Coordinates of C-alpha atoms (C1' of nucleotides) in Angstrom, one line a residue:
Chain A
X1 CA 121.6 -69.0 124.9
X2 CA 124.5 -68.8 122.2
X3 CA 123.8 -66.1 119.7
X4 CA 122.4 -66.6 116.4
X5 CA 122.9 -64.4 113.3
X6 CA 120.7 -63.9 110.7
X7 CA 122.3 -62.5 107.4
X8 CA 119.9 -61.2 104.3
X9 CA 120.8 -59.6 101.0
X10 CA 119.1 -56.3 100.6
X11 CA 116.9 -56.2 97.7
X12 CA 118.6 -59.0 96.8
X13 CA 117.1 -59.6 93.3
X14 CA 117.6 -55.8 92.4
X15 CA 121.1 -56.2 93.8
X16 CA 121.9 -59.1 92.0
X17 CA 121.0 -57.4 88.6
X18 CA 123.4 -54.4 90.4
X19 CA 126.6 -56.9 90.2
X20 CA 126.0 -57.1 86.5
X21 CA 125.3 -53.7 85.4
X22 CA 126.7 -50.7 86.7
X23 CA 124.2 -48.2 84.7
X24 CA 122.0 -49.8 87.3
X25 CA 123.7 -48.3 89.9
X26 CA 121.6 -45.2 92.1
X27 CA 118.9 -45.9 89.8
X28 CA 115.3 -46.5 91.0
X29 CA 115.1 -50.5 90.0
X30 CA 112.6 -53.4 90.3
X31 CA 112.3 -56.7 89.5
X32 CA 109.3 -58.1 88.4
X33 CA 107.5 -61.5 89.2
X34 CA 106.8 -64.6 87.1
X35 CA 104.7 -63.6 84.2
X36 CA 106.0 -59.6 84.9
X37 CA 103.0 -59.4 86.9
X38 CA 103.9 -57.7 90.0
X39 CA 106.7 -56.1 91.8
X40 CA 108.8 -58.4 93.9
X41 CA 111.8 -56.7 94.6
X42 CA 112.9 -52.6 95.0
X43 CA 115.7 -50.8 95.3
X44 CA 115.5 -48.2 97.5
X45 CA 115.3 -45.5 95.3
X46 CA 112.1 -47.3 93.8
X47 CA 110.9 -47.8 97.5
X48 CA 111.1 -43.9 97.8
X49 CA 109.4 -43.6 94.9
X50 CA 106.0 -45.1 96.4
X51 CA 106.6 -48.7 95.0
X52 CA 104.6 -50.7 97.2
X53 CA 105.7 -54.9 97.4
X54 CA 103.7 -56.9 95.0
X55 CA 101.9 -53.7 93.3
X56 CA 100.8 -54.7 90.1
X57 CA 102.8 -53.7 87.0
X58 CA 100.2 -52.0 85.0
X59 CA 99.4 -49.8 88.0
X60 CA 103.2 -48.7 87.8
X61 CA 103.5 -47.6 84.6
X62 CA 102.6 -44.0 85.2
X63 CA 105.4 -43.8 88.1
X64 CA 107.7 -45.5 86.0
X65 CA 107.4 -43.5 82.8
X66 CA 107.7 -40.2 85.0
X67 CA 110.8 -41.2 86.9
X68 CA 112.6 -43.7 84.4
X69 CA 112.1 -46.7 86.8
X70 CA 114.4 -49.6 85.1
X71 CA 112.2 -52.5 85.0
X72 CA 113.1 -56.0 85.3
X73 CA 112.0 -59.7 84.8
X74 CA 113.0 -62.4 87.2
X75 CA 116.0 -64.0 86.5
X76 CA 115.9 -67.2 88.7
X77 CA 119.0 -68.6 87.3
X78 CA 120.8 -65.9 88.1
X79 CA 119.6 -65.1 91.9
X80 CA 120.2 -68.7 92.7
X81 CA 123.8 -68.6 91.6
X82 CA 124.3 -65.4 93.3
X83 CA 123.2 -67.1 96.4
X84 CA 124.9 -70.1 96.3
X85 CA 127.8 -67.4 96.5
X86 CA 126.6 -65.5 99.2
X87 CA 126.8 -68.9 101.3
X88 CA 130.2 -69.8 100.3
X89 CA 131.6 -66.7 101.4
X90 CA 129.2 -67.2 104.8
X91 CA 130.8 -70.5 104.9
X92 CA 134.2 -69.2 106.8
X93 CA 132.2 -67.3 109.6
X94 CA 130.8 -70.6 111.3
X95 CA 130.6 -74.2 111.1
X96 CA 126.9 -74.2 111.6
X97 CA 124.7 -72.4 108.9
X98 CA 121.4 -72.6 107.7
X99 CA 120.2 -71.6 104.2
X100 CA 117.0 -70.5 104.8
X101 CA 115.9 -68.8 102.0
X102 CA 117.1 -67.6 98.5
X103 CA 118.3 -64.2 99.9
X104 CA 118.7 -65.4 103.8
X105 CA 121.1 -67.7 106.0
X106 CA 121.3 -68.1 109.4
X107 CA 124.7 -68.3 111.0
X108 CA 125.1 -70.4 114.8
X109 CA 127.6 -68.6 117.1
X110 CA 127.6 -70.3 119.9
X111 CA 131.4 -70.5 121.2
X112 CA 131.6 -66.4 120.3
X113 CA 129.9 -65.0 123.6
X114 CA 133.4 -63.1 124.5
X115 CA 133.8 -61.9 121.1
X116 CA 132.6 -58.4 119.6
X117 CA 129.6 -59.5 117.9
X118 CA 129.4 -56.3 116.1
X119 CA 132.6 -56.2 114.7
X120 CA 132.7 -59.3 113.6
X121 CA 129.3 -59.0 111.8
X122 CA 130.7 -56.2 110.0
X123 CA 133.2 -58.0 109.2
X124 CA 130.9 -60.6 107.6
X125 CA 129.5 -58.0 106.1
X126 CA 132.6 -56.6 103.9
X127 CA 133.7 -60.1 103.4
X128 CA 129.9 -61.1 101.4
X129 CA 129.8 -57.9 99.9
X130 CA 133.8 -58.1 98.3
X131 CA 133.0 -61.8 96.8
X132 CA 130.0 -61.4 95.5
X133 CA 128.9 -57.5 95.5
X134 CA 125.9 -57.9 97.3
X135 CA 125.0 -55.6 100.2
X136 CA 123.9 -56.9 103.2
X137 CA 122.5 -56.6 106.9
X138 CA 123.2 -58.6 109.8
X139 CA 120.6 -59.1 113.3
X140 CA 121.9 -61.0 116.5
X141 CA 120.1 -62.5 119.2
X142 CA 119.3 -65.7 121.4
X143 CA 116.6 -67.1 119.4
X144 CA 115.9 -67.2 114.9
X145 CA 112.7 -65.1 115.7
X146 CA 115.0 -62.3 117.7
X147 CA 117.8 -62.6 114.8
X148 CA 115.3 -62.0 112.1
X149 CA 113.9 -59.0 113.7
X150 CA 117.3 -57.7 114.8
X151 CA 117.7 -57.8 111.1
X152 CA 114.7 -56.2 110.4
X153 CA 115.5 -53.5 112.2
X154 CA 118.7 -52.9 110.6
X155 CA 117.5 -52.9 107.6
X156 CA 114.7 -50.3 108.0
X157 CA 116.7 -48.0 110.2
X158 CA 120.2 -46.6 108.8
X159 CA 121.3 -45.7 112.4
X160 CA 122.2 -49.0 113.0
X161 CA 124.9 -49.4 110.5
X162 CA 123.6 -52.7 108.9
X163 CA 123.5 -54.8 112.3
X164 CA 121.7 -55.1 115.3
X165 CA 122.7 -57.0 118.0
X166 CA 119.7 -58.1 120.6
X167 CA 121.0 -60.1 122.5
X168 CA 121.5 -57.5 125.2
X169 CA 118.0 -57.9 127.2
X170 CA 117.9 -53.9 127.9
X171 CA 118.2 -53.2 124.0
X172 CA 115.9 -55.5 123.4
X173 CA 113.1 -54.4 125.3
X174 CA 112.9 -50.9 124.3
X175 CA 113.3 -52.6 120.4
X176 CA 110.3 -55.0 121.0
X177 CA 108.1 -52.1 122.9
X178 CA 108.4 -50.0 119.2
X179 CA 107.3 -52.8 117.0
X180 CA 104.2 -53.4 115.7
X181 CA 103.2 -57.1 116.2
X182 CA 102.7 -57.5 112.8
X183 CA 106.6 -57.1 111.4
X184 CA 107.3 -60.4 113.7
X185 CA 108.1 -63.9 111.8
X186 CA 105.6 -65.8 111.9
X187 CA 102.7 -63.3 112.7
X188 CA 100.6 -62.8 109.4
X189 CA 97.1 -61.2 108.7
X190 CA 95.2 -63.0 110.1
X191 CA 97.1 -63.7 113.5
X192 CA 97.7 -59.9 113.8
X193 CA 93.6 -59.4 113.7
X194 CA 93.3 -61.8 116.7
X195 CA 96.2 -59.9 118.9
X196 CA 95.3 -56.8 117.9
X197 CA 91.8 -58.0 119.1
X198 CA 92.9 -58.4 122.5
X199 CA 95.2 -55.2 122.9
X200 CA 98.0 -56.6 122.0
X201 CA 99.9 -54.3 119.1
X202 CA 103.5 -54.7 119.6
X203 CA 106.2 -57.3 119.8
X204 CA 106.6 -56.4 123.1
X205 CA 103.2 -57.1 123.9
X206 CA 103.4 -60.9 122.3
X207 CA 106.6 -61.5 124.2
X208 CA 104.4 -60.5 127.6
X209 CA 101.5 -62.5 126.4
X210 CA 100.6 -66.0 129.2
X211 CA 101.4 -69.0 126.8
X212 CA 98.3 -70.6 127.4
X213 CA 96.3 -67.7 125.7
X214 CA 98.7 -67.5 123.0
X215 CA 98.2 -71.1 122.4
X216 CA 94.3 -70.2 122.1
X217 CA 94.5 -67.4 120.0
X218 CA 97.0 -69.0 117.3
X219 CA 97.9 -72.6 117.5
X220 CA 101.6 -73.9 119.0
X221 CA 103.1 -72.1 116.5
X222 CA 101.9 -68.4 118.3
X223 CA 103.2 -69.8 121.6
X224 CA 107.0 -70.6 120.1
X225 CA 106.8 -67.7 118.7
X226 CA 106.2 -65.6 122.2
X227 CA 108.4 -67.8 123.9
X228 CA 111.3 -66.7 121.3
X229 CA 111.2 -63.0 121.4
X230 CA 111.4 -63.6 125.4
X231 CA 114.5 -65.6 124.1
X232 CA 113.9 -68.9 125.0
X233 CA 115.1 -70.7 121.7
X234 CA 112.1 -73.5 120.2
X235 CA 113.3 -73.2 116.6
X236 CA 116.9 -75.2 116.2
X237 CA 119.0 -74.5 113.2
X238 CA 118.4 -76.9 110.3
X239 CA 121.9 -77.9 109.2
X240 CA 121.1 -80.4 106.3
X241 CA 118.1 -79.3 104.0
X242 CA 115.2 -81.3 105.3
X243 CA 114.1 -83.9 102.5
X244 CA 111.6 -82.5 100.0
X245 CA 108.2 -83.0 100.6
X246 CA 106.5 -82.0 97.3
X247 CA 107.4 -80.0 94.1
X248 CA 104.9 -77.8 92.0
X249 CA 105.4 -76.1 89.1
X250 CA 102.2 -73.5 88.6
X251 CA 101.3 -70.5 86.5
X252 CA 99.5 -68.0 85.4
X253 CA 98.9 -68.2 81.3
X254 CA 100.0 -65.1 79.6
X255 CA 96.4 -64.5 78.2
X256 CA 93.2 -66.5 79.4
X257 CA 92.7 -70.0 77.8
X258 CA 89.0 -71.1 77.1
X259 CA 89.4 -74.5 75.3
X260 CA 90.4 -77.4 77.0
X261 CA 93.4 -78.4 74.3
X262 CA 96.2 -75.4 75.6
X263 CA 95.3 -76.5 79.0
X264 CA 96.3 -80.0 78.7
X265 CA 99.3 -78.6 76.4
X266 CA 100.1 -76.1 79.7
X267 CA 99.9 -78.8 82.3
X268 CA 101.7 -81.7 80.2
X269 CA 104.6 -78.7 80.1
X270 CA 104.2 -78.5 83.9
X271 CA 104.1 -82.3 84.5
X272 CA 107.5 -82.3 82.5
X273 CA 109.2 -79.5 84.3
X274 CA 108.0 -81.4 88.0
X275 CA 109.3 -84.5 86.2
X276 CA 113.2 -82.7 85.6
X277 CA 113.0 -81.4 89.2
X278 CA 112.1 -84.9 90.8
X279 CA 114.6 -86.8 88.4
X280 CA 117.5 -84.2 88.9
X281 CA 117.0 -85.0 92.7
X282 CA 116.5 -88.7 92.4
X283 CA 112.7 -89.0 93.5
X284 CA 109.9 -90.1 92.7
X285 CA 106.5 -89.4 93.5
X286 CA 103.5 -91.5 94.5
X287 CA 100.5 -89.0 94.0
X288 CA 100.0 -85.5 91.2
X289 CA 97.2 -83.3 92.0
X290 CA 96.4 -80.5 88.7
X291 CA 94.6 -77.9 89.0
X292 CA 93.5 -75.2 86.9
X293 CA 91.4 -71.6 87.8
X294 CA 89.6 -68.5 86.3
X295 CA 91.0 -65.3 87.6
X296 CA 90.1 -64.2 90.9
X297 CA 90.7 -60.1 90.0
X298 CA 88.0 -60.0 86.9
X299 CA 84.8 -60.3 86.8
X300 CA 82.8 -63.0 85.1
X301 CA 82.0 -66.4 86.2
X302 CA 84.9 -68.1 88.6
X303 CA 85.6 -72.2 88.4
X304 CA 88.3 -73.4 90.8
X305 CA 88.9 -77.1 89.6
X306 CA 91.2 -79.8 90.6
X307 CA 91.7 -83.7 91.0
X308 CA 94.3 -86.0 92.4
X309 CA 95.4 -89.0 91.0
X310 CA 97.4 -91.8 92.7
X311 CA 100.7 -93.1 90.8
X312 CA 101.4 -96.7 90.6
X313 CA 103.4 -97.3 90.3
X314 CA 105.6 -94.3 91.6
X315 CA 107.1 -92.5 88.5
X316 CA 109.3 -89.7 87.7
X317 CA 108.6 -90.6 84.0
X318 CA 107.2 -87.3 81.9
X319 CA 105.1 -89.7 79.8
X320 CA 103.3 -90.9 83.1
X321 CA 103.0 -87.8 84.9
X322 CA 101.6 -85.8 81.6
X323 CA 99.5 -88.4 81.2
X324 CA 98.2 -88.0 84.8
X325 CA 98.3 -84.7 84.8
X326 CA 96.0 -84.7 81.6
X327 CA 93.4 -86.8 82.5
X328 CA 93.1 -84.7 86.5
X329 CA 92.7 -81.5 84.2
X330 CA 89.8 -82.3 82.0
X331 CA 88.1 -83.9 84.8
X332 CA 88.4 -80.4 86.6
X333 CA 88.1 -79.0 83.2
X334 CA 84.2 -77.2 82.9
X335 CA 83.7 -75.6 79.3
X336 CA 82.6 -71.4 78.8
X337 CA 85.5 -70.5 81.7
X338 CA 88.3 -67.9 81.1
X339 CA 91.0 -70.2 82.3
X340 CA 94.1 -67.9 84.1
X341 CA 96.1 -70.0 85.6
X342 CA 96.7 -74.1 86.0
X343 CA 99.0 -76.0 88.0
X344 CA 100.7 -79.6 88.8
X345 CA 101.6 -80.6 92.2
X346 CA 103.7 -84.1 93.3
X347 CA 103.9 -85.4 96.2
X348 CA 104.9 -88.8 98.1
X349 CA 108.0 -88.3 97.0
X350 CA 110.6 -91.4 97.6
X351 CA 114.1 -91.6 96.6
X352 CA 114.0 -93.8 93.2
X353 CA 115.5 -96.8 94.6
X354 CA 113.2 -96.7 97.8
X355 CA 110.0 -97.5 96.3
X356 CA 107.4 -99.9 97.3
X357 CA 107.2 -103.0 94.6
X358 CA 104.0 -103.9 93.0
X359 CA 103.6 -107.1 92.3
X360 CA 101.7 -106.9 88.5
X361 CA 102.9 -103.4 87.6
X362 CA 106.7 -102.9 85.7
X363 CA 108.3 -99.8 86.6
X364 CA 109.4 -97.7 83.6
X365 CA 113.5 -98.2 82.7
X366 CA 114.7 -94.8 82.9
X367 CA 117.2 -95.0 80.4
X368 CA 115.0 -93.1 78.4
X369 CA 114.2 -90.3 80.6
X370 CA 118.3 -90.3 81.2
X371 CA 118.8 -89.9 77.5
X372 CA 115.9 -86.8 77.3
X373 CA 117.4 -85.5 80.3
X374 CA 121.0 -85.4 78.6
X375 CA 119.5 -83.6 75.3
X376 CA 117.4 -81.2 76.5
X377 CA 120.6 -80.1 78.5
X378 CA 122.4 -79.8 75.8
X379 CA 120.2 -78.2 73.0
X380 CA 117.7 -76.5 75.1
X381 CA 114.3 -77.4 76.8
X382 CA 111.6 -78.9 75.3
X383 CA 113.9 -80.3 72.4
X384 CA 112.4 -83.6 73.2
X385 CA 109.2 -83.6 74.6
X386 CA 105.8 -84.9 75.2
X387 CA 103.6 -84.7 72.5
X388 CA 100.4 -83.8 74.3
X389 CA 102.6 -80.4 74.9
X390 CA 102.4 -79.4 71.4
X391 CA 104.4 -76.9 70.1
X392 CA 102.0 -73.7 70.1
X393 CA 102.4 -71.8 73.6
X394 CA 99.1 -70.0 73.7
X395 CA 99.6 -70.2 77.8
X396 CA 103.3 -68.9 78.0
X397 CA 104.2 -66.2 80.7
X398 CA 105.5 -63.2 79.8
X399 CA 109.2 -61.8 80.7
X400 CA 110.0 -58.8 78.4
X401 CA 112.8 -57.4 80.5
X402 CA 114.9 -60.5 81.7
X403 CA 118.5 -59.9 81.9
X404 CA 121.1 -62.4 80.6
X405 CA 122.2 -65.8 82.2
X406 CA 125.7 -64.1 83.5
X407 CA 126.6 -67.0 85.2
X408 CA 125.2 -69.9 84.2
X409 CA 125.5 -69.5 80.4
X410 CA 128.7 -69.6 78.9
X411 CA 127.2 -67.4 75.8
X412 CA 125.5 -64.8 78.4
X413 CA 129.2 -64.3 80.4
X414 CA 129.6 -60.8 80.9
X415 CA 133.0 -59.3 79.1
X416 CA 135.5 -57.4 80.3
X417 CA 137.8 -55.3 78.2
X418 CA 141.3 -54.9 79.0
Chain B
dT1 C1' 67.4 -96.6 132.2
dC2 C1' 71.6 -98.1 129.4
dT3 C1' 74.3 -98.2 123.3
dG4 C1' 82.6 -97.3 124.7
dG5 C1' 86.8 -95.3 124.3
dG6 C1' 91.1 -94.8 122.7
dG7 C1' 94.2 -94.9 119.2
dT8 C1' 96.1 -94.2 114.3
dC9 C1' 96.1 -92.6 109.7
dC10 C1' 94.7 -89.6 106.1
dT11 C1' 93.0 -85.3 104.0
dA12 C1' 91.5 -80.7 103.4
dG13 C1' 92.0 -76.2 104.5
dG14 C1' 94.1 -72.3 106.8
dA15 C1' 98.0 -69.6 107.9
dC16 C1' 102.4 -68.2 107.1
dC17 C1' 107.0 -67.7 104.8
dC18 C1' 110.2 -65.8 101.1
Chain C
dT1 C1' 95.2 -55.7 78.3
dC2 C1' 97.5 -56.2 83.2
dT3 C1' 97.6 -58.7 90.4
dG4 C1' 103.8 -64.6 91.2
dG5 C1' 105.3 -69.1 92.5
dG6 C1' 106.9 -72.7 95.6
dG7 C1' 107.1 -74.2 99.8
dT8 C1' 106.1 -75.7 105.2
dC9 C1' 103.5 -76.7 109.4
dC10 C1' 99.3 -77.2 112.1
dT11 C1' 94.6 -78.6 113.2
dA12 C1' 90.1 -80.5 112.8
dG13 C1' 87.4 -84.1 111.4
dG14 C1' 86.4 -88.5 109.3
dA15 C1' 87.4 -93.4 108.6
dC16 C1' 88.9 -97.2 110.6
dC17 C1' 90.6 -100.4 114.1
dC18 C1' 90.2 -103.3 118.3

DNA sequence: TCTGGGGTCCTAGGACCC
DNA sequence: TCTGGGGTCCTAGGACCC
């Protein structure tokens, strides 16, 4: 099997926010979720600290008053430039690379089996962190699954010196036999209650597993995953981002909504945002589900609502989809509910020029959605807008600590003084 | 007495991921 | 006061077809 390499960012929002300001530097950091709700991502000092991932915020603020925790909002803008980066500078290490996630690419080697693997992923390594400024840590092996627990590994254990290489089957072994079954991709919860249910606790114990009684326990997706840590590869690299299948925009309001007005105001915003993503990609969508929910963690009475609409014809028109969106929400819509959260959801999605005719319906011209599109780039979001919107944001997430746009805003540019 | 069987498509829900 | 958001894949079961 040619090797694969998985390279991550550590605590790559807190390191991100690192690049930008130095007095962040050795400081116990985090970076907060949408809505500053909960913890997302730690520095280590923070992870010393007793920060657990996705605590909620208001059961930090003891800890962080005590020790001076710096305390961020997310800065999506930001992290997604800083990645696009990181894969530049990946870029020269290998024709083959996948962009798996945000903070994660995976790197084909096949052709390097006589090289030093370690070297050169240190290598890698110096090169990401010099362009960019982001730390990072490498894991090799024959299959994705043994790659991302390689890097696991080096990430959670400082002996390894940012890389670990399994592709050696004696290393492996003894690194499998330590892990609980749990920490491997692609073995949640719920799947590590069944395994564990059957004796089996460590990764080790999955690779050994027959494949037939993996099948039963999980589904196809347990038995891949067993044959990979034995290092027989089932997952192929994706090269080219797989077309999109769907785009939501969800969220939680920043204090509970009871009357049905700032819910359709909320969703007509969400419709809107959908509507930017599908147009800025070309698509179109054929179907919009909304939804909107009480919150789960209070008390009180719980309603969990939603409706789906078909499109026709297929738009990526804000006026259709808010419209859409409005009428699937005060269907769901019940009265006496502390509303938390609401949500719109496309799907069917079609590139614009691919869509099925109708005979008796005329498609929208999209000059006009071109011409909003061009403004609200230029003067801000929600310059133009739908009017079912409104201008009031009784539902608008909170984000009292987000950093500047450093390098996607020509105003929010960091300067240097000679 | 006895009442088919195989295939496709769609959707809802579960599980997992970052 | 206060617990994220955006995705993917898989399966079961129902509807429908011949």
């Amino acid at each position: 099997m040619p090797p694969v390499a998985l390279i991550d960012g550590n605590d790559f929002y807190v390191s991100c926010e690192r690049v930008f300001d130095r007095r962040l530097a050795g400081m116990p950091v985090l970076v907060l979720s949408n809505n500053d709700g909960c913890a997302i991502s730690r520095s280590a000092e923070a992870k010393a600290l007793g920060v657990g991932m996705g605590e909620p915020t208001f059961r930090l603020r003891p800890l962080v008053r005590r020790h001076g925790i710096r305390v961020l909002s997310s800065n999506y803008p930001l992290y997604g430039d800083m990645s696009r980066r990181v894969n530049e500078a990946l870029a020269g290490f290998s024709p083959a690379v996948e962009a798996y996630s945000i903070d994660e690419t995976f790197l084909d080697l096949a052709g390097f089996d006589g090289r030093d693997l370690w070297a050169y992923a240190q290598d890698l390594r110096a090169t990401v962190r010099r362009w960019t400024g982001i730390p990072t840590c490498v894991g090799l092996g024959p299959t994705k699954t043994l790659a991302k627990l390689g890097n696991a590994v080096a990430k959670k254990n400082p002996a390894f010196g940012g890389v670990c290489d399994l592709t050696d089957e004696r290393v492996r072994c003894a690194v499998l036999r330590a892990l609980p079954v749990g920490d491997v991709w692609g073995v949640g919860p719920a799947t590590r209650r069944k395994l564990e249910g059957v004796g089996v606790t460590t990764a080790g114990g999955l690779a050994a597993l027959d494949p037939k009684h993996a099948r039963r326990l999980g589904t196809v997706v347990l038995e891949r995953v067993a044959a990979e840590l034995r290092g027989l590869a089932c997952l192929d690299l994706d090269l080219l981002p797989a077309a999109r299948q769907g785009v939501a925009v969800t969220r939680s309001f920043g204090q509970p909504l009871h009357d049905l007005a700032p819910v359709v105001g909320a969703v007509a915003a969400f419709a809107t945002k959908a509507g930017e993503k599908l147009r800025a990609q070309g698509l179109i969508a054929g179907q919009l589900t909304a939804f909107l929910h009480t919150d789960r963690h209070r008390q009180g009475p719980q309603h969990h609502g939603s409706r789906t609409a078909r499109l026709v014809p297929m738009t990526a028109d804000a006026r259709d989809l808010a419209a859409a969106a409005g009428r699937c929400v005060e269907a769901a819509y019940r009265q006496g509910f502390a509303y938390a959260k609401a949500g719109v959801i496309l799907d069917d999605l079609r590139l614009a020029g691919q869509a099925p005719l109708d005979l008796f319906a005329r498609p929208r011209s999209d000059a006009l959605m071109r011409a909003v599109d061009a403004i609200n780039a230029r003067y801000g979001r929600g310059t133009v807008r739908v009017a079912s919107m409104g201008f009031g944001a009784a539902w608008s997430p909170r984000a009292a600590h987000r950093s500047p746009a450093y390098t996607t805003r020509l105003k929010e540019v960091p300067r240097v003084r000679a």
